[in-house]
Coordinates of C-alpha atoms and ligand atoms in Angstrom, one line a residue:
M644 CA 0.1 -0.4 -0.2
S645 CA 1.4 3.1 -1.0
S646 CA 1.1 6.2 1.4
R647 CA -0.3 9.5 1.4
F648 CA 2.7 10.7 2.2
D649 CA 6.3 11.5 0.4
L650 CA 8.8 13.9 2.6
G651 CA 11.1 13.6 -0.7
P652 CA 14.1 11.1 -0.9
P653 CA 15.4 9.8 1.8
P654 CA 18.5 11.3 3.6
R655 CA 21.8 10.3 4.9
L656 CA 21.7 9.0 8.3
G657 CA 24.7 10.7 10.2
F658 CA 27.5 8.2 11.0
A659 CA 26.8 5.6 9.3
G660 CA 27.8 3.9 6.2
S661 CA 31.2 4.1 6.4
R662 CA 33.6 4.0 3.0
L663 CA 36.1 2.1 5.2
E664 CA 37.8 -1.3 5.5
R665 CA 39.0 -2.2 8.7
A666 CA 42.4 -4.1 7.3
A667 CA 41.9 -6.1 11.0
D668 CA 44.7 -7.8 10.0
R669 CA 47.0 -5.1 9.8
R670 CA 46.7 -4.9 14.1
A671 CA 48.7 -7.1 15.3
D672 CA 51.3 -6.0 12.2
P673 CA 53.8 -2.9 14.1
A674 CA 55.6 -3.2 10.3
A675 CA 52.9 -3.1 8.5
L676 CA 51.4 0.0 10.9
A677 CA 54.3 2.1 10.5
A678 CA 55.3 1.0 6.4
L679 CA 50.9 3.0 6.0
A680 CA 52.2 5.7 8.3
S681 CA 55.1 6.6 6.8
D682 CA 53.5 5.9 3.5
P683 CA 52.8 10.0 1.9
R684 CA 48.5 8.9 1.0
S685 CA 48.2 8.7 5.0
R686 CA 46.0 11.2 7.0
S687 CA 45.0 11.4 10.3
Y688 CA 41.6 12.5 12.1
L689 CA 42.8 14.9 15.5
I690 CA 40.7 13.9 18.5
G691 CA 40.6 16.7 21.3
G692 CA 37.9 14.8 24.2
E693 CA 34.9 16.4 22.6
V694 CA 36.0 18.5 19.8
V695 CA 37.2 18.0 16.1
A696 CA 39.6 19.3 14.9
L697 CA 39.1 20.6 11.1
K698 CA 41.9 23.0 8.2
K699 CA 39.3 25.7 7.3
T700 CA 39.7 26.6 3.1
P701 CA 38.9 27.9 0.9
S702 CA 35.9 25.0 -0.2
G703 CA 35.5 23.9 3.4
H704 CA 36.6 22.5 6.3
D705 CA 38.7 19.3 6.1
P706 CA 39.3 16.4 8.4
L707 CA 42.2 15.0 7.4
F708 CA 45.4 16.4 8.1
A709 CA 49.2 15.0 6.6
A710 CA 51.9 13.6 8.7
A711 CA 53.5 16.9 7.9
E712 CA 51.4 19.0 9.5
T713 CA 51.3 17.0 12.9
R714 CA 54.4 17.2 13.2
D715 CA 54.5 20.5 15.4
L716 CA 52.1 19.8 18.1
G717 CA 54.0 17.1 19.8
D718 CA 53.7 12.9 20.7
P719 CA 50.1 13.1 20.1
A720 CA 48.6 10.7 23.8
E721 CA 47.4 8.2 22.2
V722 CA 47.3 6.9 17.4
A723 CA 44.7 3.9 17.1
F724 CA 44.8 2.3 13.2
I725 CA 40.9 3.0 12.2
G726 CA 41.4 1.6 8.4
L727 CA 41.9 1.9 4.4
L728 CA 39.9 4.7 1.7
D729 CA 41.1 2.9 -1.6
G730 CA 44.9 1.7 0.1
A731 CA 45.1 5.1 2.1
A732 CA 45.8 5.0 5.9
R733 CA 43.6 6.4 8.3
F734 CA 44.3 6.9 12.3
A735 CA 42.8 8.8 14.3
V736 CA 45.1 10.6 17.1
A737 CA 43.8 11.5 19.9
L738 CA 45.7 15.4 21.0
A739 CA 47.0 16.6 24.3
P740 CA 46.4 19.4 26.3
S741 CA 49.6 21.1 24.8
A742 CA 48.8 20.5 21.0
I743 CA 44.4 21.4 21.7
A744 CA 46.0 25.1 23.2
M745 CA 48.3 25.1 19.9
L746 CA 45.4 24.2 17.8
Q747 CA 43.0 26.9 19.8
A748 CA 46.0 29.7 18.7
R749 CA 45.8 28.7 14.8
S750 CA 43.1 30.8 12.8
D751 CA 43.1 28.9 10.0
I752 CA 42.1 25.9 12.5
E753 CA 38.7 25.3 14.0
L754 CA 38.3 23.3 16.9
I755 CA 34.1 21.8 17.4
D756 CA 32.8 18.9 18.7
L757 CA 31.5 16.1 16.3
R758 CA 27.9 16.1 17.4
S759 CA 27.6 20.3 15.5
I760 CA 29.0 19.0 12.4
A761 CA 27.1 16.8 11.6
V762 CA 23.9 19.4 12.3
R763 CA 25.5 21.9 10.8
G764 CA 26.8 19.7 8.0
L765 CA 30.3 20.3 7.4
L766 CA 31.8 17.2 6.2
A767 CA 31.1 14.5 3.5
G768 CA 28.8 12.1 5.4
D769 CA 32.1 9.6 4.9
H770 CA 33.7 11.7 7.2
L771 CA 30.8 11.6 9.4
S772 CA 31.3 7.9 9.4
A773 CA 35.2 7.6 10.0
L774 CA 34.6 10.6 12.2
A775 CA 32.8 8.0 14.9
E776 CA 34.9 5.1 14.4
S777 CA 37.6 7.7 15.7
K778 CA 35.6 9.5 18.6
A779 CA 34.5 6.4 20.6
L780 CA 37.5 4.1 19.5
I781 CA 40.1 7.3 21.7
N782 CA 37.4 8.1 22.7
W783 CA 38.0 4.3 25.0
H784 CA 40.9 5.0 25.4
A785 CA 40.7 7.7 27.5
R786 CA 38.8 5.8 30.0
H787 CA 40.7 2.9 30.4
R788 CA 44.3 4.4 30.8
F789 CA 44.5 2.2 34.0
C790 CA 43.1 -1.0 34.0
P791 CA 40.2 -2.7 35.6
N792 CA 40.5 -5.5 36.7
C793 CA 43.8 -4.3 39.0
G794 CA 44.9 -0.6 38.7
A795 CA 47.6 -0.6 36.6
A796 CA 48.7 1.6 34.0
T797 CA 47.9 -0.4 30.7
R798 CA 49.7 0.5 27.3
L799 CA 48.0 0.7 23.6
V800 CA 48.3 -2.4 21.2
E801 CA 46.8 -3.5 18.3
G802 CA 46.5 -0.4 16.8
G803 CA 45.1 0.4 19.4
W804 CA 41.9 -1.7 19.0
R805 CA 43.5 -3.9 22.4
R806 CA 44.7 -1.6 25.6
D807 CA 46.8 -4.6 27.7
C808 CA 47.7 -5.0 31.7
P809 CA 51.7 -6.1 32.4
V810 CA 50.6 -6.7 35.5
C811 CA 47.3 -9.0 36.0
R812 CA 47.7 -9.5 32.3
A813 CA 44.1 -9.0 31.7
L814 CA 43.2 -7.3 27.6
H815 CA 41.3 -5.4 27.2
F816 CA 39.0 -4.7 23.8
P817 CA 37.1 -1.2 22.8
R818 CA 33.2 -1.4 24.5
T819 CA 30.4 -0.4 22.0
D820 CA 27.0 0.3 24.8
P821 CA 23.7 -1.2 23.1
V822 CA 21.0 1.3 23.7
V823 CA 17.7 1.0 22.2
I824 CA 15.1 3.3 19.9
M825 CA 11.6 2.2 20.2
L826 CA 9.0 3.4 18.5
A827 CA 5.8 2.2 19.9
I828 CA 2.8 2.1 16.5
E829 CA -1.3 0.7 16.7
G830 CA -3.9 1.7 14.8
G831 CA -1.8 5.1 12.7
R832 CA -0.7 7.1 15.4
C833 CA 2.7 6.5 17.7
V834 CA 3.7 7.4 20.7
L835 CA 6.8 10.1 21.3
G836 CA 8.9 11.6 24.2
R837 CA 10.1 14.9 25.2
S838 CA 13.6 14.3 27.0
H839 CA 13.1 16.8 30.4
R840 CA 17.7 18.5 28.0
F841 CA 15.3 18.3 24.6
Q842 CA 14.7 21.4 23.5
S843 CA 11.9 23.5 23.2
G844 CA 9.0 21.6 20.9
M845 CA 11.3 19.1 19.9
W846 CA 9.5 15.3 20.6
S847 CA 11.2 11.1 19.6
C848 CA 11.3 7.9 20.7
L849 CA 12.0 6.6 23.7
A850 CA 15.1 5.0 24.3
G851 CA 17.2 3.7 26.6
Y852 CA 20.1 1.8 27.4
V853 CA 19.9 -2.1 26.7
E854 CA 20.9 -3.8 30.0
P855 CA 22.9 -7.4 31.2
G856 CA 21.0 -10.4 30.8
E857 CA 18.2 -8.8 28.2
T858 CA 17.3 -9.1 24.8
I859 CA 16.9 -6.3 22.4
E860 CA 13.3 -7.1 22.3
E861 CA 13.2 -6.9 26.2
A862 CA 14.6 -4.1 26.6
V863 CA 11.8 -2.5 24.0
R864 CA 9.3 -3.3 26.0
R865 CA 10.8 -2.7 29.5
E866 CA 12.1 1.1 29.2
T867 CA 8.7 1.5 26.8
R868 CA 6.7 1.1 29.9
E869 CA 9.0 2.3 32.5
E870 CA 9.1 5.5 30.3
A871 CA 6.0 5.9 29.3
G872 CA 3.4 2.8 30.4
I873 CA 3.0 1.5 27.4
V874 CA 2.8 -2.2 27.3
C875 CA 3.7 -4.1 24.1
G876 CA 4.6 -6.7 21.9
R877 CA 5.9 -7.8 19.5
V878 CA 9.0 -5.9 18.7
A879 CA 10.9 -5.7 14.7
Y880 CA 13.8 -4.4 14.2
F881 CA 14.2 -1.4 12.0
A882 CA 18.8 -0.1 11.5
S883 CA 21.5 0.4 13.7
Q884 CA 23.5 3.1 14.1
P885 CA 26.8 3.8 15.4
W886 CA 26.7 7.1 17.8
P887 CA 30.0 8.3 19.0
F888 CA 28.1 10.2 21.8
P889 CA 30.1 8.7 24.1
M890 CA 30.3 5.6 22.3
S891 CA 26.6 4.1 21.9
L892 CA 25.1 1.9 19.0
M893 CA 21.4 2.6 18.9
I894 CA 19.0 0.1 17.7
G895 CA 16.5 1.0 16.2
C896 CA 12.1 -1.1 16.1
Y897 CA 8.9 -0.5 16.0
A898 CA 7.1 -2.6 19.2
Q899 CA 3.4 -3.5 18.9
A900 CA 1.6 -1.5 21.4
R901 CA -1.4 -3.4 23.1
S902 CA -2.2 -0.1 25.6
R903 CA -2.8 2.9 25.6
E904 CA -2.8 4.9 28.3
I905 CA 0.3 6.6 29.3
V906 CA 1.9 6.9 32.8
I907 CA 4.6 9.2 32.2
D908 CA 7.7 8.6 34.7
R909 CA 8.8 12.4 35.3
T910 CA 13.0 11.7 36.1
E911 CA 13.0 10.5 32.3
L912 CA 10.9 12.5 30.5
D913 CA 8.7 15.9 31.2
D914 CA 6.5 14.5 28.1
A915 CA 4.5 11.6 25.9
R916 CA 2.0 11.1 24.9
W917 CA -0.3 9.4 20.1
F918 CA 0.4 11.3 17.3
D919 CA -0.5 10.1 13.9
R920 CA 1.2 10.3 10.3
E921 CA -0.1 13.1 9.3
E922 CA 1.6 15.1 12.4
V923 CA 4.3 13.9 12.5
A924 CA 5.6 13.8 9.0
L925 CA 4.2 17.7 9.1
M926 CA 7.4 17.7 12.3
L927 CA 9.7 16.1 9.9
L928 CA 9.1 19.1 6.9
G929 CA 9.0 21.4 9.8
R930 CA 5.7 22.8 8.8
H931 CA 4.3 21.3 12.0
P932 CA 0.9 24.4 13.6
D933 CA 2.2 24.7 16.8
G934 CA 5.2 24.6 15.7
L935 CA 6.6 20.7 16.6
T936 CA 9.6 19.2 15.6
A937 CA 10.9 15.9 14.8
P938 CA 15.1 15.2 14.6
L939 CA 17.8 15.8 12.1
P940 CA 17.7 13.3 9.2
I941 CA 21.8 13.3 11.5
A942 CA 19.7 10.6 14.3
I943 CA 18.5 7.5 13.5
A944 CA 14.8 8.2 15.2
H945 CA 14.7 11.1 12.0
H946 CA 14.5 7.8 10.2
I947 CA 11.6 5.3 12.2
L948 CA 9.7 8.2 11.8
R949 CA 10.2 8.5 8.0
A950 CA 9.5 5.2 7.4
W951 CA 6.6 4.8 9.4
V952 CA 5.0 7.4 7.9
E953 CA 6.0 7.0 4.4
K954 CA 5.4 3.4 4.3
D955 CA 2.8 2.9 6.7
I956 CA 4.0 0.1 9.1
E957 CA 1.3 -1.2 11.2
F958 CA 2.6 -5.1 13.1
D959 CA -0.7 -6.3 11.5
Ligands
LIG1758 ZN1 45.6 -4.9 35.8

Protein backbone atom coordinates (compact mmCIF):
# COMPACT_ATOMS: atom_id res chain seq x y z
CA MET A 1 0.00 0.00 0.00
CA SER A 2 1.42 3.36 -0.92
CA SER A 3 1.39 6.13 1.63
CA ARG A 4 -0.34 9.50 1.49
CA PHE A 5 2.97 10.98 2.56
CA ASP A 6 6.02 11.47 0.39
CA LEU A 7 8.74 13.35 2.25
CA GLY A 8 11.15 13.48 -0.70
CA PRO A 9 14.47 11.67 -1.26
CA PRO A 10 15.70 9.93 1.90
CA PRO A 11 18.66 11.62 3.60
CA ARG A 12 21.73 9.65 4.69
CA LEU A 13 21.75 8.30 8.23
CA GLY A 14 24.43 10.17 10.19
CA PHE A 15 27.67 8.41 11.24
CA ALA A 16 26.72 5.22 9.32
CA GLY A 17 27.83 3.69 6.02
CA SER A 18 31.59 3.92 6.46
CA ARG A 19 33.69 3.40 3.34
CA LEU A 20 36.78 2.52 5.36
CA GLU A 21 38.10 -1.01 5.11
CA ARG A 22 39.09 -1.75 8.68
CA ALA A 23 41.94 -4.07 7.60
CA ALA A 24 42.04 -5.76 11.02
CA ASP A 25 44.81 -8.07 9.81
CA ARG A 26 47.25 -5.13 9.91
CA ARG A 27 46.57 -4.24 13.54
CA ALA A 28 48.87 -6.86 15.06
CA ASP A 29 51.69 -6.14 12.61
CA PRO A 30 53.83 -3.18 13.83
CA ALA A 31 55.94 -3.18 10.64
CA ALA A 32 52.86 -2.99 8.44
CA LEU A 33 51.42 -0.18 10.57
CA ALA A 34 54.72 1.74 10.43
CA ALA A 35 54.79 1.38 6.63
CA LEU A 36 51.21 2.65 6.39
CA ALA A 37 52.00 5.59 8.69
CA SER A 38 54.99 6.65 6.61
CA ASP A 39 53.07 6.41 3.32
CA PRO A 40 52.62 9.99 2.05
CA ARG A 41 48.93 9.22 1.32
CA SER A 42 48.14 8.45 4.97
CA ARG A 43 46.00 10.98 6.87
CA SER A 44 44.82 11.47 10.43
CA TYR A 45 41.68 12.70 12.15
CA LEU A 46 42.63 14.75 15.21
CA ILE A 47 40.44 14.26 18.29
CA GLY A 48 40.70 16.33 21.47
CA GLY A 49 38.16 14.93 23.91
CA GLU A 50 34.79 16.09 22.58
CA VAL A 51 36.24 18.29 19.82
CA VAL A 52 37.57 17.52 16.35
CA ALA A 53 40.20 19.67 14.59
CA LEU A 54 39.16 20.95 11.15
CA LYS A 55 41.28 22.91 8.68
CA LYS A 56 39.47 25.93 7.30
CA THR A 57 39.98 26.06 3.53
CA PRO A 58 38.43 28.23 0.79
CA SER A 59 36.32 25.25 -0.29
CA GLY A 60 35.11 24.36 3.21
CA HIS A 61 36.32 22.37 6.19
CA ASP A 62 38.88 19.56 5.90
CA PRO A 63 39.30 17.06 8.78
CA LEU A 64 42.29 15.17 7.31
CA PHE A 65 45.84 16.02 8.40
CA ALA A 66 49.04 14.78 6.73
CA ALA A 67 51.98 13.74 8.93
CA ALA A 68 53.84 16.96 8.13
CA GLU A 69 50.88 18.98 9.42
CA THR A 70 50.89 17.30 12.84
CA ARG A 71 54.67 17.19 13.44
CA ASP A 72 54.75 20.54 15.28
CA LEU A 73 52.05 19.40 17.71
CA GLY A 74 54.40 17.10 19.65
CA ASP A 75 53.74 13.48 20.58
CA PRO A 76 50.04 12.56 20.47
CA ALA A 77 48.38 11.07 23.55
CA GLU A 78 47.34 8.00 21.55
CA VAL A 79 47.18 6.88 17.90
CA ALA A 80 44.80 4.26 16.51
CA PHE A 81 44.65 2.76 13.02
CA ILE A 82 41.05 3.07 11.89
CA GLY A 83 41.32 1.60 8.40
CA LEU A 84 42.16 2.03 4.73
CA LEU A 85 40.46 4.19 2.13
CA ASP A 86 41.46 3.20 -1.41
CA GLY A 87 44.63 1.70 0.08
CA ALA A 88 45.64 4.81 2.05
CA ALA A 89 45.74 4.59 5.84
CA ARG A 90 43.52 6.60 8.12
CA PHE A 91 44.49 7.14 11.75
CA ALA A 92 42.69 8.60 14.75
CA VAL A 93 44.99 10.76 16.85
CA ALA A 94 44.21 11.76 20.44
CA LEU A 95 45.58 15.25 20.89
CA ALA A 96 47.60 16.06 24.01
CA PRO A 97 46.36 19.12 25.97
CA SER A 98 49.36 21.13 24.73
CA ALA A 99 48.45 20.32 21.11
CA ILE A 100 44.84 21.39 21.67
CA ALA A 101 46.10 24.71 23.04
CA MET A 102 48.35 25.21 20.00
CA LEU A 103 45.50 24.48 17.59
CA GLN A 104 43.12 26.78 19.48
CA ALA A 105 45.52 29.64 18.84
CA ARG A 106 45.52 29.10 15.05
CA SER A 107 43.13 31.06 12.86
CA ASP A 108 43.24 28.41 10.09
CA ILE A 109 41.93 25.68 12.42
CA GLU A 110 38.52 25.24 13.99
CA LEU A 111 38.00 22.97 17.01
CA ILE A 112 34.39 21.88 17.09
CA ASP A 113 32.36 19.04 18.58
CA LEU A 114 31.25 16.20 16.33
CA ARG A 115 27.54 16.73 16.96
CA SER A 116 27.79 20.33 15.72
CA ILE A 117 29.78 19.20 12.69
CA ALA A 118 26.95 16.80 11.80
CA VAL A 119 24.10 19.22 12.55
CA ARG A 120 25.73 22.04 10.58
CA GLY A 121 26.65 19.72 7.70
CA LEU A 122 30.28 20.86 7.75
CA LEU A 123 31.64 17.57 6.36
CA ALA A 124 30.66 14.89 3.85
CA GLY A 125 28.94 11.79 5.25
CA ASP A 126 32.02 9.61 4.70
CA HIS A 127 33.98 11.77 7.13
CA LEU A 128 31.18 11.55 9.70
CA SER A 129 31.33 7.75 9.80
CA ALA A 130 35.16 7.76 10.02
CA LEU A 131 34.98 10.37 12.78
CA ALA A 132 32.39 8.31 14.64
CA GLU A 133 34.84 5.41 14.66
CA SER A 134 37.73 7.72 15.62
CA LYS A 135 35.94 9.52 18.41
CA ALA A 136 34.41 6.40 19.97
CA LEU A 137 37.77 4.60 19.92
CA ILE A 138 39.77 7.57 21.27
CA ASN A 139 37.15 8.12 23.98
CA TRP A 140 37.46 4.48 25.01
CA HIS A 141 41.25 4.81 25.30
CA ALA A 142 40.90 7.96 27.40
CA ARG A 143 38.64 6.11 29.83
CA HIS A 144 40.72 2.92 30.05
CA ARG A 145 44.19 4.18 30.84
CA PHE A 146 44.08 2.09 34.03
CA CYS A 147 43.22 -1.59 34.30
CA PRO A 148 39.65 -2.09 35.59
CA ASN A 149 40.86 -5.39 37.03
CA CYS A 150 43.90 -4.32 39.10
CA GLY A 151 44.35 -0.56 38.66
CA ALA A 152 47.75 -0.64 36.93
CA ALA A 153 48.45 1.61 33.95
CA THR A 154 47.48 -0.12 30.68
CA ARG A 155 49.16 0.28 27.30
CA LEU A 156 47.75 0.60 23.78
CA VAL A 157 48.47 -2.37 21.47
CA GLU A 158 47.09 -3.86 18.23
CA GLY A 159 47.01 -0.53 16.44
CA GLY A 160 44.66 0.89 19.05
CA TRP A 161 42.19 -2.01 19.18
CA ARG A 162 43.25 -3.39 22.58
CA ARG A 163 44.80 -2.23 25.85
CA ASP A 164 46.92 -4.67 27.83
CA CYS A 165 47.65 -4.67 31.54
CA PRO A 166 51.34 -5.46 32.20
CA VAL A 167 50.64 -6.46 35.82
CA CYS A 168 47.63 -8.83 35.82
CA ARG A 169 47.88 -9.60 32.06
CA ALA A 170 44.23 -8.72 31.42
CA LEU A 171 43.39 -7.78 27.83
CA HIS A 172 40.85 -4.98 27.35
CA PHE A 173 38.91 -4.49 24.11
CA PRO A 174 37.04 -1.41 22.87
CA ARG A 175 33.39 -1.61 23.78
CA THR A 176 30.16 -0.31 22.33
CA ASP A 177 27.12 0.26 24.52
CA PRO A 178 23.83 -1.00 22.97
CA VAL A 179 20.90 1.39 23.23
CA VAL A 180 17.38 0.53 22.05
CA ILE A 181 15.46 3.34 20.39
CA MET A 182 11.90 2.48 19.51
CA LEU A 183 8.59 3.62 18.19
CA ALA A 184 5.57 2.06 19.88
CA ILE A 185 2.79 2.01 17.27
CA GLU A 186 -0.86 1.00 17.05
CA GLY A 187 -3.68 1.85 14.66
CA GLY A 188 -1.96 4.64 12.77
CA ARG A 189 -0.60 6.32 15.89
CA CYS A 190 2.76 6.29 17.66
CA VAL A 191 4.16 7.28 21.06
CA LEU A 192 6.74 10.05 21.22
CA GLY A 193 8.39 11.56 24.26
CA ARG A 194 10.25 14.64 25.29
CA SER A 195 13.42 14.35 27.33
CA HIS A 196 14.11 17.13 29.85
CA ARG A 197 17.19 18.10 27.83
CA PHE A 198 15.33 18.53 24.49
CA GLN A 199 14.92 21.96 23.04
CA SER A 200 11.41 23.38 23.25
CA GLY A 201 8.94 21.73 20.85
CA MET A 202 11.07 18.71 19.93
CA TRP A 203 9.70 15.17 20.27
CA SER A 204 11.45 11.88 19.58
CA CYS A 205 11.37 8.11 19.99
CA LEU A 206 11.83 6.65 23.47
CA ALA A 207 15.26 5.13 24.09
CA GLY A 208 17.35 3.46 26.76
CA TYR A 209 20.39 1.28 27.41
CA VAL A 210 20.10 -2.48 27.05
CA GLU A 211 20.73 -3.98 30.49
CA PRO A 212 22.81 -7.08 31.26
CA GLY A 213 20.84 -10.29 30.78
CA GLU A 214 18.31 -8.71 28.44
CA THR A 215 17.44 -9.26 24.78
CA ILE A 216 16.87 -6.30 22.47
CA GLU A 217 13.15 -7.12 22.43
CA GLU A 218 12.99 -7.25 26.23
CA ALA A 219 14.82 -3.93 26.52
CA VAL A 220 12.37 -2.32 24.07
CA ARG A 221 9.36 -3.56 26.08
CA ARG A 222 10.87 -2.63 29.45
CA GLU A 223 11.92 0.89 28.45
CA THR A 224 8.56 1.66 26.81
CA ARG A 225 6.69 0.43 29.87
CA GLU A 226 9.00 2.23 32.34
CA GLU A 227 9.08 5.58 30.56
CA ALA A 228 5.55 5.83 29.14
CA GLY A 229 3.54 3.05 30.81
CA ILE A 230 2.78 1.42 27.46
CA VAL A 231 2.72 -2.38 27.32
CA CYS A 232 4.23 -3.72 24.07
CA GLY A 233 3.94 -7.05 22.30
CA ARG A 234 5.86 -7.78 19.14
CA VAL A 235 9.11 -5.98 18.35
CA ALA A 236 10.55 -5.55 14.84
CA TYR A 237 14.10 -4.48 14.07
CA PHE A 238 14.47 -1.49 11.74
CA ALA A 239 18.14 -0.42 11.51
CA SER A 240 21.09 0.52 13.70
CA GLN A 241 23.44 3.48 13.96
CA PRO A 242 26.82 4.15 15.56
CA TRP A 243 26.33 7.03 18.01
CA PRO A 244 29.73 8.18 19.28
CA PHE A 245 28.49 10.13 22.33
CA PRO A 246 30.51 8.62 23.81
CA MET A 247 30.34 5.14 22.23
CA SER A 248 26.86 3.74 21.71
CA LEU A 249 25.13 1.62 19.11
CA MET A 250 21.55 2.77 18.57
CA ILE A 251 19.28 -0.20 17.73
CA GLY A 252 16.14 1.10 16.05
CA CYS A 253 12.91 -0.90 16.44
CA TYR A 254 9.14 -0.73 16.12
CA ALA A 255 7.05 -2.09 18.97
CA GLN A 256 3.42 -3.20 18.89
CA ALA A 257 1.61 -1.17 21.55
CA ARG A 258 -0.95 -3.28 23.44
CA SER A 259 -2.18 -0.59 25.82
CA ARG A 260 -3.25 2.99 25.25
CA GLU A 261 -2.95 4.89 28.50
CA ILE A 262 0.30 6.80 28.91
CA VAL A 263 1.87 7.00 32.37
CA ILE A 264 4.94 9.24 32.27
CA ASP A 265 8.06 8.60 34.33
CA ARG A 266 8.84 12.22 35.18
CA THR A 267 12.44 11.44 36.15
CA GLU A 268 13.07 10.27 32.56
CA LEU A 269 10.63 12.31 30.49
CA ASP A 270 9.22 15.81 30.43
CA ASP A 271 6.23 14.59 28.44
CA ALA A 272 4.91 11.75 26.24
CA ARG A 273 1.81 11.38 24.08
CA TRP A 274 0.31 9.73 21.02
CA PHE A 275 0.80 11.27 17.55
CA ASP A 276 -0.84 10.36 14.23
CA ARG A 277 0.95 10.07 10.88
CA GLU A 278 -0.10 13.44 9.58
CA GLU A 279 1.26 15.24 12.63
CA VAL A 280 4.58 13.37 12.47
CA ALA A 281 4.86 14.06 8.72
CA LEU A 282 4.42 17.78 9.38
CA MET A 283 7.04 17.65 12.14
CA LEU A 284 9.55 15.91 9.83
CA LEU A 285 8.89 18.53 7.16
CA GLY A 286 9.20 21.40 9.67
CA ARG A 287 5.62 22.52 8.97
CA HIS A 288 3.78 21.60 12.15
CA PRO A 289 1.23 24.35 12.97
CA ASP A 290 2.34 24.47 16.62
CA GLY A 291 6.03 24.47 15.67
CA LEU A 292 6.66 20.93 16.98
CA THR A 293 9.77 19.28 15.53
CA ALA A 294 11.31 15.83 15.13
CA PRO A 295 15.03 14.92 15.24
CA LEU A 296 17.26 15.81 12.28
CA PRO A 297 18.36 13.18 9.71
CA ILE A 298 21.71 12.73 11.52
CA ALA A 299 19.75 10.75 14.14
CA ILE A 300 18.17 7.34 13.56
CA ALA A 301 14.95 8.57 15.23
CA HIS A 302 14.32 10.70 12.13
CA HIS A 303 14.58 7.61 9.91
CA ILE A 304 12.40 5.45 12.19
CA LEU A 305 9.67 8.11 12.07
CA ARG A 306 10.07 8.75 8.39
CA ALA A 307 9.76 5.09 7.42
CA TRP A 308 6.67 4.71 9.63
CA VAL A 309 5.05 7.73 7.96
CA GLU A 310 5.99 6.87 4.38
CA LYS A 311 5.64 3.08 4.43
CA ASP A 312 2.53 2.83 6.62
CA ILE A 313 4.33 0.40 8.91
CA GLU A 314 1.90 -1.47 11.19
CA PHE A 315 1.85 -4.81 13.01
CA ASP A 316 -0.86 -7.14 11.65
ZN1 LIG B 1 45.53 -5.35 35.51
